[in-house]
PDB file of C-alpha atoms and ligand atoms in Angstrom:
ATOM      1  CA  MET A   1     101.303  81.067 111.249  1.00 98.00           C
ATOM      2  CA  SER A   2     104.832  82.073 110.266  1.00 98.00           C
ATOM      3  CA  THR A   3     106.904  79.949 107.922  1.00 98.00           C
ATOM      4  CA  PRO A   4     110.632  80.081 107.057  1.00 98.00           C
ATOM      5  CA  ILE A   5     112.121  82.926 104.968  1.00 98.00           C
ATOM      6  CA  GLY A   6     114.908  80.679 103.704  1.00 97.00           C
ATOM      7  CA  ALA A   7     116.187  77.857 105.885  1.00 96.00           C
ATOM      8  CA  ALA A   8     113.384  75.279 106.050  1.00 95.00           C
ATOM      9  CA  ARG A   9     114.465  74.225 109.550  1.00 95.00           C
ATOM     10  CA  ASP A  10     113.477  77.666 110.881  1.00 97.00           C
ATOM     11  CA  ILE A  11     109.910  76.366 111.091  1.00 97.00           C
ATOM     12  CA  THR A  12     108.833  76.271 114.734  1.00 98.00           C
ATOM     13  CA  LEU A  13     107.688  73.097 116.487  1.00 98.00           C
ATOM     14  CA  ARG A  14     104.370  74.773 117.177  1.00 98.00           C
ATOM     15  CA  ALA A  15     103.934  75.653 113.483  1.00 98.00           C
ATOM     16  CA  LEU A  16     104.492  71.973 112.661  1.00 98.00           C
ATOM     17  CA  ASP A  17     101.834  71.024 115.243  1.00 98.00           C
ATOM     18  CA  VAL A  18      99.438  73.521 113.699  1.00 98.00           C
ATOM     19  CA  LEU A  19     100.075  72.162 110.184  1.00 98.00           C
ATOM     20  CA  ALA A  20      99.593  68.600 111.384  1.00 98.00           C
ATOM     21  CA  GLY A  21      96.449  69.336 113.382  1.00 98.00           C
ATOM     22  CA  ALA A  22      94.403  71.947 111.468  1.00 98.00           C
ATOM     23  CA  ASP A  23      91.138  70.790 109.887  1.00 98.00           C
ATOM     24  CA  VAL A  24      91.699  73.067 106.881  1.00 98.00           C
ATOM     25  CA  LEU A  25      94.934  74.483 105.479  1.00 98.00           C
ATOM     26  CA  VAL A  26      94.840  77.895 103.846  1.00 98.00           C
ATOM     27  CA  ALA A  27      97.787  79.358 101.962  1.00 98.00           C
ATOM     28  CA  GLU A  28      98.770  82.338  99.845  1.00 97.00           C
ATOM     29  CA  ASP A  29     100.547  79.829  97.612  1.00 96.00           C
ATOM     30  CA  THR A  30      99.307  76.273  97.993  1.00 97.00           C
ATOM     31  CA  ARG A  31     102.319  74.787  96.179  1.00 97.00           C
ATOM     32  CA  THR A  32     104.767  76.423  98.589  1.00 97.00           C
ATOM     33  CA  LEU A  33     102.849  75.178 101.624  1.00 97.00           C
ATOM     34  CA  ARG A  34     102.544  71.693 100.179  1.00 97.00           C
ATOM     35  CA  HIS A  35     106.306  71.683  99.590  1.00 97.00           C
ATOM     36  CA  LEU A  36     107.021  72.866 103.150  1.00 97.00           C
ATOM     37  CA  MET A  37     104.785  70.117 104.533  1.00 97.00           C
ATOM     38  CA  GLU A  38     106.570  67.527 102.401  1.00 97.00           C
ATOM     39  CA  ILE A  39     109.974  68.688 103.700  1.00 96.00           C
ATOM     40  CA  HIS A  40     108.765  68.211 107.272  1.00 96.00           C
ATOM     41  CA  GLY A  41     106.933  64.958 106.606  1.00 97.00           C
ATOM     42  CA  ILE A  42     103.425  66.257 107.311  1.00 98.00           C
ATOM     43  CA  ALA A  43     100.722  64.563 105.263  1.00 97.00           C
ATOM     44  CA  LEU A  44      97.722  66.426 103.937  1.00 96.00           C
ATOM     45  CA  SER A  45      95.655  63.275 104.575  1.00 96.00           C
ATOM     46  CA  GLY A  46      92.710  64.439 102.497  1.00 96.00           C
ATOM     47  CA  ARG A  47      92.329  67.763 104.325  1.00 98.00           C
ATOM     48  CA  PRO A  48      91.302  70.729 102.170  1.00 97.00           C
ATOM     49  CA  LEU A  49      94.141  73.054 101.078  1.00 97.00           C
ATOM     50  CA  ILE A  50      92.591  76.365 100.024  1.00 97.00           C
ATOM     51  CA  ALA A  51      94.278  79.318  98.271  1.00 96.00           C
ATOM     52  CA  TYR A  52      93.673  82.693  99.877  1.00 95.00           C
ATOM     53  CA  HIS A  53      95.194  86.146  99.469  1.00 86.00           C
ATOM     54  CA  ASP A  54      93.853  89.654 100.031  1.00 77.00           C
ATOM     55  CA  HIS A  55      92.523  89.826  96.463  1.00 84.00           C
ATOM     56  CA  SER A  56      90.697  86.509  96.635  1.00 88.00           C
ATOM     57  CA  GLY A  57      87.443  88.408  96.956  1.00 84.00           C
ATOM     58  CA  PRO A  58      84.691  88.492  99.565  1.00 86.00           C
ATOM     59  CA  GLY A  59      83.317  85.083  98.530  1.00 92.00           C
ATOM     60  CA  GLN A  60      86.483  83.275  99.514  1.00 93.00           C
ATOM     61  CA  MET A  61      86.739  85.169 102.788  1.00 94.00           C
ATOM     62  CA  GLN A  62      83.113  84.348 103.636  1.00 95.00           C
ATOM     63  CA  ARG A  63      83.851  80.701 102.914  1.00 96.00           C
ATOM     64  CA  LEU A  64      86.727  80.740 105.416  1.00 97.00           C
ATOM     65  CA  LEU A  65      84.678  82.590 108.031  1.00 97.00           C
ATOM     66  CA  ALA A  66      81.857  80.068 107.604  1.00 97.00           C
ATOM     67  CA  LEU A  67      84.272  77.183 108.194  1.00 97.00           C
ATOM     68  CA  LEU A  68      85.512  78.869 111.384  1.00 97.00           C
ATOM     69  CA  ALA A  69      81.949  79.506 112.514  1.00 96.00           C
ATOM     70  CA  GLU A  70      81.221  75.766 112.029  1.00 96.00           C
ATOM     71  CA  GLY A  71      84.001  75.105 114.536  1.00 96.00           C
ATOM     72  CA  LYS A  72      86.663  74.002 112.049  1.00 97.00           C
ATOM     73  CA  SER A  73      90.271  74.961 112.781  1.00 98.00           C
ATOM     74  CA  LEU A  74      92.056  76.782 109.937  1.00 98.00           C
ATOM     75  CA  ALA A  75      95.808  77.329 109.562  1.00 98.00           C
ATOM     76  CA  TYR A  76      96.826  80.246 107.322  1.00 98.00           C
ATOM     77  CA  ALA A  77     100.349  80.653 105.914  1.00 98.00           C
ATOM     78  CA  SER A  78     101.594  83.274 103.489  1.00 97.00           C
ATOM     79  CA  GLU A  79     104.293  82.415 100.984  1.00 96.00           C
ATOM     80  CA  ALA A  80     107.151  82.988 103.435  1.00 97.00           C
ATOM     81  CA  GLY A  81     107.718  84.589 106.807  1.00 98.00           C
ATOM     82  CA  THR A  82     104.946  86.161 108.845  1.00 98.00           C
ATOM     83  CA  PRO A  83     101.555  86.747 107.220  1.00 98.00           C
ATOM     84  CA  LEU A  84     100.388  90.395 107.082  1.00 97.00           C
ATOM     85  CA  ILE A  85     103.997  91.692 107.007  1.00 98.00           C
ATOM     86  CA  SER A  86     104.071  92.868 103.356  1.00 97.00           C
ATOM     87  CA  ASP A  87     102.042  89.734 102.758  1.00 97.00           C
ATOM     88  CA  PRO A  88      98.341  88.863 102.635  1.00 96.00           C
ATOM     89  CA  GLY A  89      96.333  88.126 105.753  1.00 95.00           C
ATOM     90  CA  PHE A  90      95.312  91.506 107.128  1.00 94.00           C
ATOM     91  CA  GLU A  91      91.788  91.492 105.652  1.00 93.00           C
ATOM     92  CA  LEU A  92      91.229  87.965 106.899  1.00 94.00           C
ATOM     93  CA  ALA A  93      92.582  88.659 110.394  1.00 96.00           C
ATOM     94  CA  ARG A  94      90.438  91.777 110.646  1.00 96.00           C
ATOM     95  CA  ALA A  95      87.313  89.927 109.506  1.00 95.00           C
ATOM     96  CA  VAL A  96      87.918  87.097 111.991  1.00 97.00           C
ATOM     97  CA  ALA A  97      88.491  89.618 114.811  1.00 97.00           C
ATOM     98  CA  GLU A  98      85.362  91.585 113.864  1.00 97.00           C
ATOM     99  CA  ALA A  99      83.295  88.407 113.725  1.00 96.00           C
ATOM    100  CA  GLY A 100      84.447  87.610 117.259  1.00 96.00           C
ATOM    101  CA  LEU A 101      85.759  84.215 116.150  1.00 96.00           C
ATOM    102  CA  PRO A 102      88.702  82.632 117.986  1.00 95.00           C
ATOM    103  CA  MET A 103      92.127  83.296 116.487  1.00 97.00           C
ATOM    104  CA  THR A 104      95.717  82.864 117.583  1.00 97.00           C
ATOM    105  CA  ALA A 105      99.136  83.329 115.960  1.00 98.00           C
ATOM    106  CA  ALA A 106     102.051  80.905 115.726  1.00 98.00           C
ATOM    107  CA  PRO A 107     104.931  83.424 115.526  1.00 98.00           C
ATOM    108  CA  GLY A 108     108.229  82.764 113.815  1.00 98.00           C
ATOM    109  CA  PRO A 109     110.488  84.029 111.023  1.00 98.00           C
ATOM    110  CA  CYS A 110     110.130  87.558 109.687  1.00 98.00           C
ATOM    111  CA  ALA A 111     112.775  89.124 107.418  1.00 98.00           C
ATOM    112  CA  ALA A 112     112.384  92.601 108.975  1.00 98.00           C
ATOM    113  CA  ILE A 113     113.080  91.349 112.507  1.00 98.00           C
ATOM    114  CA  CYS A 114     115.854  89.022 111.371  1.00 98.00           C
ATOM    115  CA  ALA A 115     117.529  91.965 109.570  1.00 98.00           C
ATOM    116  CA  LEU A 116     117.129  94.290 112.552  1.00 98.00           C
ATOM    117  CA  THR A 117     118.740  91.685 114.780  1.00 98.00           C
ATOM    118  CA  LEU A 118     121.785  91.492 112.508  1.00 98.00           C
ATOM    119  CA  SER A 119     122.050  95.143 111.536  1.00 98.00           C
ATOM    120  CA  GLY A 120     123.893  96.593 114.493  1.00 98.00           C
ATOM    121  CA  LEU A 121     121.477  99.546 114.349  1.00 98.00           C
ATOM    122  CA  PRO A 122     119.474 100.621 117.405  1.00 98.00           C
ATOM    123  CA  SER A 123     116.558  98.280 118.037  1.00 97.00           C
ATOM    124  CA  ASP A 124     114.822 100.228 120.811  1.00 97.00           C
ATOM    125  CA  ARG A 125     112.468 101.827 118.301  1.00 97.00           C
ATOM    126  CA  PHE A 126     111.980 100.931 114.659  1.00 98.00           C
ATOM    127  CA  LEU A 127     109.597 101.697 111.840  1.00 98.00           C
ATOM    128  CA  PHE A 128     108.790  99.016 109.300  1.00 98.00           C
ATOM    129  CA  ALA A 129     107.858 100.847 106.097  1.00 98.00           C
ATOM    130  CA  GLY A 130     107.291  97.874 103.756  1.00 98.00           C
ATOM    131  CA  PHE A 131     108.190  98.397 100.086  1.00 98.00           C
ATOM    132  CA  ALA A 132     108.863 101.939  98.836  1.00 98.00           C
ATOM    133  CA  PRO A 133     106.764 102.939  95.799  1.00 97.00           C
ATOM    134  CA  ALA A 134     108.290 101.886  92.476  1.00 96.00           C
ATOM    135  CA  ALA A 135     107.752 105.246  90.736  1.00 96.00           C
ATOM    136  CA  GLN A 136     110.558 107.679  91.498  1.00 94.00           C
ATOM    137  CA  ALA A 137     108.454 110.754  92.378  1.00 94.00           C
ATOM    138  CA  ALA A 138     106.290 108.753  94.786  1.00 96.00           C
ATOM    139  CA  ARG A 139     109.370 107.060  96.248  1.00 96.00           C
ATOM    140  CA  ARG A 140     111.071 110.384  96.901  1.00 93.00           C
ATOM    141  CA  SER A 141     108.086 111.821  98.702  1.00 93.00           C
ATOM    142  CA  PHE A 142     107.696 108.552 100.685  1.00 95.00           C
ATOM    143  CA  LEU A 143     111.347 108.822 101.774  1.00 95.00           C
ATOM    144  CA  GLY A 144     110.922 112.528 102.543  1.00 91.00           C
ATOM    145  CA  GLU A 145     108.184 111.611 105.019  1.00 91.00           C
ATOM    146  CA  LEU A 146     110.508 109.142 106.721  1.00 93.00           C
ATOM    147  CA  ALA A 147     113.477 111.507 106.885  1.00 90.00           C
ATOM    148  CA  GLY A 148     112.797 112.949 110.335  1.00 87.00           C
ATOM    149  CA  VAL A 149     111.492 109.776 111.979  1.00 92.00           C
ATOM    150  CA  GLN A 150     113.299 109.038 115.227  1.00 91.00           C
ATOM    151  CA  ALA A 151     113.517 105.294 114.738  1.00 96.00           C
ATOM    152  CA  THR A 152     115.531 102.758 112.758  1.00 98.00           C
ATOM    153  CA  LEU A 153     113.857 102.483 109.340  1.00 98.00           C
ATOM    154  CA  ILE A 154     113.298  99.026 107.841  1.00 98.00           C
ATOM    155  CA  LEU A 155     112.280  98.585 104.188  1.00 98.00           C
ATOM    156  CA  TYR A 156     111.849  95.642 101.877  1.00 98.00           C
ATOM    157  CA  GLU A 157     113.144  96.004  98.335  1.00 98.00           C
ATOM    158  CA  SER A 158     113.591  93.958  95.189  1.00 97.00           C
ATOM    159  CA  PRO A 159     117.180  93.479  93.959  1.00 97.00           C
ATOM    160  CA  LYS A 160     116.220  95.242  90.685  1.00 96.00           C
ATOM    161  CA  ARG A 161     115.291  98.457  92.465  1.00 96.00           C
ATOM    162  CA  LEU A 162     117.870  98.439  95.269  1.00 97.00           C
ATOM    163  CA  ALA A 163     120.320 100.803  93.525  1.00 97.00           C
ATOM    164  CA  ASP A 164     117.530 103.321  92.773  1.00 97.00           C
ATOM    165  CA  LEU A 165     116.226 103.128  96.328  1.00 97.00           C
ATOM    166  CA  LEU A 166     119.672 103.742  97.844  1.00 97.00           C
ATOM    167  CA  ALA A 167     120.341 106.638  95.449  1.00 96.00           C
ATOM    168  CA  ASP A 168     117.043 108.284  96.450  1.00 96.00           C
ATOM    169  CA  MET A 169     117.804 107.626 100.118  1.00 96.00           C
ATOM    170  CA  VAL A 170     121.086 109.517  99.742  1.00 94.00           C
ATOM    171  CA  THR A 171     119.092 112.471  98.381  1.00 91.00           C
ATOM    172  CA  ALA A 172     116.292 112.321 100.959  1.00 91.00           C
ATOM    173  CA  LEU A 173     118.209 111.255 104.087  1.00 91.00           C
ATOM    174  CA  GLY A 174     121.758 112.422 103.337  1.00 89.00           C
ATOM    175  CA  PRO A 175     124.916 110.407 102.529  1.00 91.00           C
ATOM    176  CA  THR A 176     126.240 110.026 106.074  1.00 92.00           C
ATOM    177  CA  ARG A 177     123.466 108.112 107.826  1.00 94.00           C
ATOM    178  CA  ARG A 178     124.453 104.590 108.822  1.00 97.00           C
ATOM    179  CA  ALA A 179     122.660 102.015 106.721  1.00 98.00           C
ATOM    180  CA  VAL A 180     122.598  98.244 106.290  1.00 98.00           C
ATOM    181  CA  VAL A 181     121.614  96.015 103.383  1.00 98.00           C
ATOM    182  CA  CYS A 182     120.732  92.431 104.355  1.00 98.00           C
ATOM    183  CA  ARG A 183     120.550  89.959 101.506  1.00 98.00           C
ATOM    184  CA  GLU A 184     119.362  86.341 101.385  1.00 98.00           C
ATOM    185  CA  LEU A 185     118.828  86.029 105.141  1.00 98.00           C
ATOM    186  CA  THR A 186     119.067  82.500 106.546  1.00 98.00           C
ATOM    187  CA  LYS A 187     120.118  81.222 103.094  1.00 98.00           C
ATOM    188  CA  ARG A 188     123.388  80.009 101.694  1.00 97.00           C
ATOM    189  CA  TYR A 189     124.543  83.357 100.319  1.00 96.00           C
ATOM    190  CA  GLU A 190     123.441  85.461 103.289  1.00 98.00           C
ATOM    191  CA  GLU A 191     125.239  88.796 103.229  1.00 97.00           C
ATOM    192  CA  VAL A 192     125.132  91.916 105.400  1.00 98.00           C
ATOM    193  CA  LEU A 193     126.595  95.175 104.029  1.00 97.00           C
ATOM    194  CA  ARG A 194     127.028  98.050 106.475  1.00 98.00           C
ATOM    195  CA  GLY A 195     128.193 101.626 105.937  1.00 96.00           C
ATOM    196  CA  PRO A 196     127.155 105.233 105.407  1.00 96.00           C
ATOM    197  CA  LEU A 197     124.295 105.502 102.880  1.00 96.00           C
ATOM    198  CA  GLY A 198     126.550 107.229 100.321  1.00 95.00           C
ATOM    199  CA  ASP A 199     129.117 104.375 100.403  1.00 96.00           C
ATOM    200  CA  LEU A 200     126.463 101.669 100.219  1.00 97.00           C
ATOM    201  CA  ALA A 201     124.771 103.385  97.280  1.00 96.00           C
ATOM    202  CA  ALA A 202     128.091 103.577  95.407  1.00 95.00           C
ATOM    203  CA  ASP A 203     128.922  99.954  96.255  1.00 94.00           C
ATOM    204  CA  VAL A 204     125.543  98.605  95.105  1.00 94.00           C
ATOM    205  CA  ALA A 205     125.515 100.760  91.948  1.00 92.00           C
ATOM    206  CA  GLY A 206     128.601  98.892  90.764  1.00 82.00           C
ATOM    207  CA  ARG A 207     127.337  95.378  91.507  1.00 88.00           C
ATOM    208  CA  GLN A 208     124.828  92.957  90.118  1.00 91.00           C
ATOM    209  CA  ILE A 209     122.621  92.277  93.159  1.00 92.00           C
ATOM    210  CA  ARG A 210     120.489  89.160  93.383  1.00 95.00           C
ATOM    211  CA  GLY A 211     118.193  87.630  95.976  1.00 97.00           C
ATOM    212  CA  GLU A 212     115.906  89.005  98.651  1.00 98.00           C
ATOM    213  CA  ILE A 213     116.762  92.287 100.324  1.00 98.00           C
ATOM    214  CA  VAL A 214     116.032  94.243 103.493  1.00 98.00           C
ATOM    215  CA  VAL A 215     117.358  97.818 103.818  1.00 98.00           C
ATOM    216  CA  LEU A 216     117.755  99.485 107.215  1.00 98.00           C
ATOM    217  CA  VAL A 217     118.714 103.071 107.985  1.00 98.00           C
ATOM    218  CA  ASP A 218     119.660 104.684 111.265  1.00 97.00           C
ATOM    219  CA  ARG A 219     117.391 107.389 112.651  1.00 94.00           C
ATOM    220  CA  ALA A 220     117.862 111.069 111.830  1.00 86.00           C
ATOM    221  CA  PRO A 221     120.549 112.686 113.999  1.00 81.00           C
ATOM    222  CA  ALA A 222     119.044 114.570 116.937  1.00 75.00           C
ATOM    223  CA  SER A 223     118.314 118.076 115.776  1.00 71.00           C
ATOM    224  CA  ALA A 224     120.116 121.050 117.278  1.00 70.00           C
ATOM    225  CA  ALA A 225     117.106 123.222 116.416  1.00 77.00           C
ATOM    226  CA  THR A 226     115.575 125.119 119.341  1.00 82.00           C
ATOM    227  CA  GLU A 227     111.850 125.708 119.836  1.00 85.00           C
ATOM    228  CA  GLU A 228     112.407 129.247 118.525  1.00 86.00           C
ATOM    229  CA  ASP A 229     114.079 127.918 115.343  1.00 85.00           C
ATOM    230  CA  ILE A 230     111.141 125.588 114.789  1.00 90.00           C
ATOM    231  CA  ALA A 231     108.601 128.359 115.370  1.00 91.00           C
ATOM    232  CA  ALA A 232     110.409 130.684 112.949  1.00 91.00           C
ATOM    233  CA  ALA A 233     110.555 128.027 110.243  1.00 90.00           C
ATOM    234  CA  LEU A 234     106.886 127.227 110.810  1.00 92.00           C
ATOM    235  CA  ASP A 235     105.822 130.882 110.589  1.00 93.00           C
ATOM    236  CA  GLU A 236     107.399 131.024 107.167  1.00 92.00           C
ATOM    237  CA  ALA A 237     105.994 127.682 106.018  1.00 91.00           C
ATOM    238  CA  LEU A 238     102.493 128.554 107.281  1.00 93.00           C
ATOM    239  CA  GLN A 239     102.336 131.451 104.851  1.00 93.00           C
ATOM    240  CA  THR A 240     101.923 129.011 101.974  1.00 93.00           C
ATOM    241  CA  MET A 241     101.082 125.636 103.562  1.00 93.00           C
ATOM    242  CA  SER A 242      98.401 124.037 105.716  1.00 93.00           C
ATOM    243  CA  VAL A 243      99.252 123.307 109.379  1.00 93.00           C
ATOM    244  CA  LYS A 244      99.797 119.636 108.566  1.00 92.00           C
ATOM    245  CA  ASP A 245     102.009 120.244 105.527  1.00 91.00           C
ATOM    246  CA  ALA A 246     104.018 122.917 107.340  1.00 90.00           C
ATOM    247  CA  ALA A 247     104.625 120.554 110.268  1.00 90.00           C
ATOM    248  CA  ILE A 248     105.775 117.771 107.922  1.00 85.00           C
ATOM    249  CA  PHE A 249     107.999 120.147 105.946  1.00 82.00           C
ATOM    250  CA  VAL A 250     109.670 121.659 109.022  1.00 85.00           C
ATOM    251  CA  SER A 251     110.089 118.298 110.780  1.00 82.00           C
ATOM    252  CA  GLN A 252     111.951 117.057 107.691  1.00 74.00           C
ATOM    253  CA  THR A 253     114.060 120.125 107.037  1.00 76.00           C
ATOM    254  CA  LEU A 254     115.099 120.647 110.683  1.00 80.00           C
ATOM    255  CA  GLY A 255     115.137 116.952 111.618  1.00 74.00           C
ATOM    256  CA  VAL A 256     112.717 117.442 114.519  1.00 79.00           C
ATOM    257  CA  SER A 257     109.831 115.232 115.583  1.00 79.00           C
ATOM    258  CA  ARG A 258     106.711 115.703 113.501  1.00 81.00           C
ATOM    259  CA  LYS A 259     104.577 115.663 116.650  1.00 84.00           C
ATOM    260  CA  ILE A 260     106.477 118.597 118.137  1.00 89.00           C
ATOM    261  CA  ALA A 261     106.415 120.508 114.832  1.00 89.00           C
ATOM    262  CA  TYR A 262     102.654 119.886 114.580  1.00 90.00           C
ATOM    263  CA  ARG A 263     102.003 121.094 118.139  1.00 92.00           C
ATOM    264  CA  ILE A 264     103.949 124.308 117.558  1.00 93.00           C
ATOM    265  CA  ALA A 265     102.359 124.781 114.107  1.00 92.00           C
ATOM    266  CA  LEU A 266      98.875 124.518 115.665  1.00 91.00           C
ATOM    267  CA  ASP A 267      99.776 127.121 118.311  1.00 91.00           C
ATOM    268  CA  ARG A 268     101.263 129.479 115.714  1.00 90.00           C
ATOM    269  CA  SER A 269      98.270 129.121 113.401  1.00 88.00           C
ATOM    270  CA  LYS A 270      95.928 130.175 116.225  1.00 86.00           C
ATOM    271  CA  GLU A 271      97.936 133.307 117.057  1.00 80.00           C
TER     272      GLU A 271
HETATM  273  N1  LIG B 301     106.056  88.145 105.166  1.00 79.70           N
HETATM  274  C1  LIG B 301     107.467  88.194 104.895  1.00 79.70           C
HETATM  275  C2  LIG B 301     108.220  88.430 106.197  1.00 79.70           C
HETATM  276  O1  LIG B 301     107.688  88.128 107.268  1.00 79.70           O
HETATM  277  O2  LIG B 301     109.347  88.878 106.164  1.00 79.70           O
HETATM  278  C3  LIG B 301     107.808  89.201 103.831  1.00 79.70           C
HETATM  279  C4  LIG B 301     107.119  88.967 102.520  1.00 79.70           C
HETATM  280  S1  LIG B 301     107.473  90.153 101.297  1.00 79.70           S
HETATM  281  C5  LIG B 301     106.344  89.718 100.036  1.00 79.70           C
HETATM  282  C6  LIG B 301     108.956  89.590 100.599  1.00 79.70           C
HETATM  283  C7  LIG B 301     110.108  90.536 100.898  1.00 79.70           C
HETATM  284  O3  LIG B 301     110.610  90.272 102.197  1.00 79.70           O
HETATM  285  C8  LIG B 301     111.298  90.334  99.975  1.00 79.70           C
HETATM  286  O4  LIG B 301     111.152  91.056  98.768  1.00 79.70           O
HETATM  287  C9  LIG B 301     112.436  90.876 100.812  1.00 79.70           C
HETATM  288  O5  LIG B 301     112.436  92.280 100.787  1.00 79.70           O
HETATM  289  C10 LIG B 301     112.001  90.398 102.211  1.00 79.70           C
HETATM  290  N2  LIG B 301     112.571  89.065 102.474  1.00 79.70           N
HETATM  291  C11 LIG B 301     111.902  87.899 102.548  1.00 79.70           C
HETATM  292  N3  LIG B 301     112.767  86.886 102.790  1.00 79.70           N
HETATM  293  C12 LIG B 301     114.008  87.428 102.857  1.00 79.70           C
HETATM  294  C13 LIG B 301     115.303  86.910 103.072  1.00 79.70           C
HETATM  295  N4  LIG B 301     115.506  85.605 103.243  1.00 79.70           N
HETATM  296  N5  LIG B 301     116.347  87.771 103.081  1.00 79.70           N
HETATM  297  C14 LIG B 301     116.155  89.085 102.899  1.00 79.70           C
HETATM  298  N6  LIG B 301     114.943  89.627 102.691  1.00 79.70           N
HETATM  299  C15 LIG B 301     113.895  88.819 102.663  1.00 79.70           C
END
């Protein structure tokens, strides 16, 4: 079940029903869930409240699966927002699905979707990339892989690393792409900064940023490269790279879809 990312009243009525009715409550952070239940006047009434995250180990997961198999209803909440979205829950959901046990979701707040809604960037296709790696070399190659993606990019970031992330985005994606920084969504100091990546990077570099952050970037501009341009670039790249690496490299440098670059690279490698 999803829980608020800021404003406590963003809880859904169905989530409240689930919290009130579940036999067992399971939470990434039991204190946070207890607090949320207190705010909404839902008593624990002696029901078990169990801590679970993806590193809880197989024993804890087996315990939860056994409770489900006994016919108990379990409600799982991560610390905030939607479980599994840069939060624990995936291993559990997969195990429940594989065991063929009944499962449903009570959807609700999610910072990525909230930010996309406010961004003013195209929402027809988006790629949620989670947190970029903290180490600079890994972050740069991560951003390089995203450079040619034909979708609005959505990333989570800590306020400490925001300036570094934006600076690397300017290098990997160019200074002119439209970008948006959403801060403290649904909270008192909610703020949305919009502008070309270069301007946002300069703005953030000169400020002390606090709070929770989502960064969004517009898709790569449609490439003017023709099929012949792509083939020529691939022929050169294939002299030193594998088909996969050449396709990634050319899709990034020419701003073309990786799928198309891969198809042409495969054809060229067979010739
Ligand atoms: N599961 C959550 C969701 O559905 O959005 C995300 C959990 S992740 C551990 C926490 C990150 O989400 C934060 O570091 C920030 O990037 C983003 N986030 C969560 N709440 C936010 C908010 N109120 N405003 C902006 N970003 C937020």
